mmCIF file of C-alpha atoms in Angstrom:
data_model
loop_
_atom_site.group_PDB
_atom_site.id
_atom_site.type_symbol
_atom_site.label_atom_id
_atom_site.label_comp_id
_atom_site.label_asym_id
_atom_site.label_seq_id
_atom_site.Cartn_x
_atom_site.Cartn_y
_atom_site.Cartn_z
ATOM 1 C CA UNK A 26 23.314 -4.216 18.969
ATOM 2 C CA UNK A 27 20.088 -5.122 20.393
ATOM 3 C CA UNK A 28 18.238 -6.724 17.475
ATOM 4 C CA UNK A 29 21.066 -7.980 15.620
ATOM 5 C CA UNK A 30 23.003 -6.314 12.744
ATOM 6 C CA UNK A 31 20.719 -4.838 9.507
ATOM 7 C CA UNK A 32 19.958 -6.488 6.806
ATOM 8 C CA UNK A 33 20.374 -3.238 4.166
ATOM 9 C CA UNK A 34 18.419 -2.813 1.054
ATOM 10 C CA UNK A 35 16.755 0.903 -0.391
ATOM 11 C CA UNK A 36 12.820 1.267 -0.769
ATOM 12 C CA UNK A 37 12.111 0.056 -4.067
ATOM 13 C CA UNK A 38 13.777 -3.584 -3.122
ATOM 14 C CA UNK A 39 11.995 -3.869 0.451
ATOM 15 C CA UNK A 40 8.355 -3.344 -1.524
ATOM 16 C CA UNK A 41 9.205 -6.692 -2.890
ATOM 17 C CA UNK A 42 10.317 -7.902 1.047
ATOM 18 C CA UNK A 43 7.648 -6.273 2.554
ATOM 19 C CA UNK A 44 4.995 -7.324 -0.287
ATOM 20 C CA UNK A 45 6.088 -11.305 0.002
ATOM 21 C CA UNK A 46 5.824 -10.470 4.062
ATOM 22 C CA UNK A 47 2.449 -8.778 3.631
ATOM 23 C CA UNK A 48 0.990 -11.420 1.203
ATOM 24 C CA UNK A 49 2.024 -14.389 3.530
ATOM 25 C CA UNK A 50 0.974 -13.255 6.629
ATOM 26 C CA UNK A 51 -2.952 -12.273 4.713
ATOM 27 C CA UNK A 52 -2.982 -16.008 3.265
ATOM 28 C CA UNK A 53 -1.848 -17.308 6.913
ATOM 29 C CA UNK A 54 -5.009 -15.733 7.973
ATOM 30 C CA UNK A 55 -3.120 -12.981 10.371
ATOM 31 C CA UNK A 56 -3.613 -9.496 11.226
ATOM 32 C CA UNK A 57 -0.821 -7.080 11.312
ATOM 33 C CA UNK A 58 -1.660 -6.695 14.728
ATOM 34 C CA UNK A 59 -1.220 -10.663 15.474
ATOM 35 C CA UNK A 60 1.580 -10.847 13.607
ATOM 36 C CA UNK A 61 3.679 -8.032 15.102
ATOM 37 C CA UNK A 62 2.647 -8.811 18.526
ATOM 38 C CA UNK A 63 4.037 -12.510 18.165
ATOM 39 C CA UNK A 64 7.303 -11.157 16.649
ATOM 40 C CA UNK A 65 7.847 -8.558 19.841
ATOM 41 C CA UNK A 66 7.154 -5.106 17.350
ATOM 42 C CA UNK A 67 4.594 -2.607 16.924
ATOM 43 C CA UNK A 68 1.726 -2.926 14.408
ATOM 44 C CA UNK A 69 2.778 0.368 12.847
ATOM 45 C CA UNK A 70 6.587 -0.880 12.474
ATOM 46 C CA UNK A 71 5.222 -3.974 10.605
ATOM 47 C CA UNK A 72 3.172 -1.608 8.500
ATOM 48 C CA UNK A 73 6.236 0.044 7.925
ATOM 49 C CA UNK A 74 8.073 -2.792 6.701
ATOM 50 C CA UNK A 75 5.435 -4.613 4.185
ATOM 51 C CA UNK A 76 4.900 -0.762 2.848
ATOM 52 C CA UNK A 77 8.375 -0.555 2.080
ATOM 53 C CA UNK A 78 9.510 2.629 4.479
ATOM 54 C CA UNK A 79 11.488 0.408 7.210
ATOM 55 C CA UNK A 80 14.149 -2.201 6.878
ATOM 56 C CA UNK A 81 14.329 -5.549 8.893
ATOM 57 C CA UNK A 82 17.154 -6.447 11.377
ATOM 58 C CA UNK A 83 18.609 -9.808 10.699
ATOM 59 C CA UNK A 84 16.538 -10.660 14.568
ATOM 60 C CA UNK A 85 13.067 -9.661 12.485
ATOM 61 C CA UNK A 86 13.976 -11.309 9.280
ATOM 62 C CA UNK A 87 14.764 -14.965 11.703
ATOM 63 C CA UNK A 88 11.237 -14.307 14.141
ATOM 64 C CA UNK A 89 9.073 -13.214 11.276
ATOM 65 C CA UNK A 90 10.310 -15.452 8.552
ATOM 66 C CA UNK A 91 9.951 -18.421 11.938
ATOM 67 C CA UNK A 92 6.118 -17.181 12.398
ATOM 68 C CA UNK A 93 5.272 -16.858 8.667
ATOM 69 C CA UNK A 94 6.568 -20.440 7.689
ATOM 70 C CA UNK A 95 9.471 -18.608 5.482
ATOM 71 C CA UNK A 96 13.094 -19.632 4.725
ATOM 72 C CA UNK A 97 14.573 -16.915 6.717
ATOM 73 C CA UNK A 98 17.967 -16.799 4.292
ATOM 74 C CA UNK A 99 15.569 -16.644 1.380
ATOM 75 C CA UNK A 100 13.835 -13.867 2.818
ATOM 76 C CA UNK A 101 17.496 -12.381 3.672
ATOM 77 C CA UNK A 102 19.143 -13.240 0.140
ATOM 78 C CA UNK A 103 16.511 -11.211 -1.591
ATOM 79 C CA UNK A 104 16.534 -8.392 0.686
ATOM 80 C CA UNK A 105 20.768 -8.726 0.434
ATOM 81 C CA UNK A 106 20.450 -9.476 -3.486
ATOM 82 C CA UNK A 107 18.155 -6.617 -4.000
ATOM 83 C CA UNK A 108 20.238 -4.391 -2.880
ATOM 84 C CA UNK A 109 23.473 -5.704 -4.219
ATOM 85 C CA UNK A 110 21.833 -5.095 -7.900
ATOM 86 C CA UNK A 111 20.839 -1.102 -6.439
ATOM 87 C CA UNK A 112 24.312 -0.507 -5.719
ATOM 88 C CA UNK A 113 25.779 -1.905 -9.237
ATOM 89 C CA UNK A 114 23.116 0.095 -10.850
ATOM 90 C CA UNK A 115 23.898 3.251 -9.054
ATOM 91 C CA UNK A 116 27.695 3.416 -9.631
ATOM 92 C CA UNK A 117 26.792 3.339 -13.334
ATOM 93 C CA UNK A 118 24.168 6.092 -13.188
ATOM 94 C CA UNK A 119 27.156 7.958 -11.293
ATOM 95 C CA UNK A 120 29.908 7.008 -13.306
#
């Protein structure tokens, strides 16, 4: 795989990714722009992400959590935990 293996997680749990991504990189004083050219993806992708329509690859979660000064597993873990919680609460809804 080229950017590494994905770290999984449905819309409603990458908001709260993409909103802690979005937030940091505003109070780091960076553009989306800036931000997704230093981490090697397109402005739009980024977009994407902090708006909650794209999911990271476990490369993007390292380079971006690296550029924004984030614990890259903590960024992970909540992405991971997120959707761990999804999944529990979707087998009930089925059951």
């Amino acid at each position: 795989m080229k950017n590494g293996p994905k770290v999984t997680y449905n819309t409603e749990n990458t908001t709260e990714v993409g909103f802690l991504l979005g937030t940091t990189r505003i109070a780091r004083g960076l553009t989306q722009t800036q931000l997704a050219a230093a981490a090697g993806m397109s402005q739009n992708h980024l977009a994407n992400i902090e708006q909650g329509r794209r999911t990271l690859t476990a490369r993007y979660v390292r380079v971006v959590s690296a550029l924004l000064g984030l614990n890259p597993v903590e960024v992970a873990g909540l992405a991971i935990q997120e959707n761990n919680s999804f999944k529990r609460m979707k087998k009930v809804v089925n059951a």
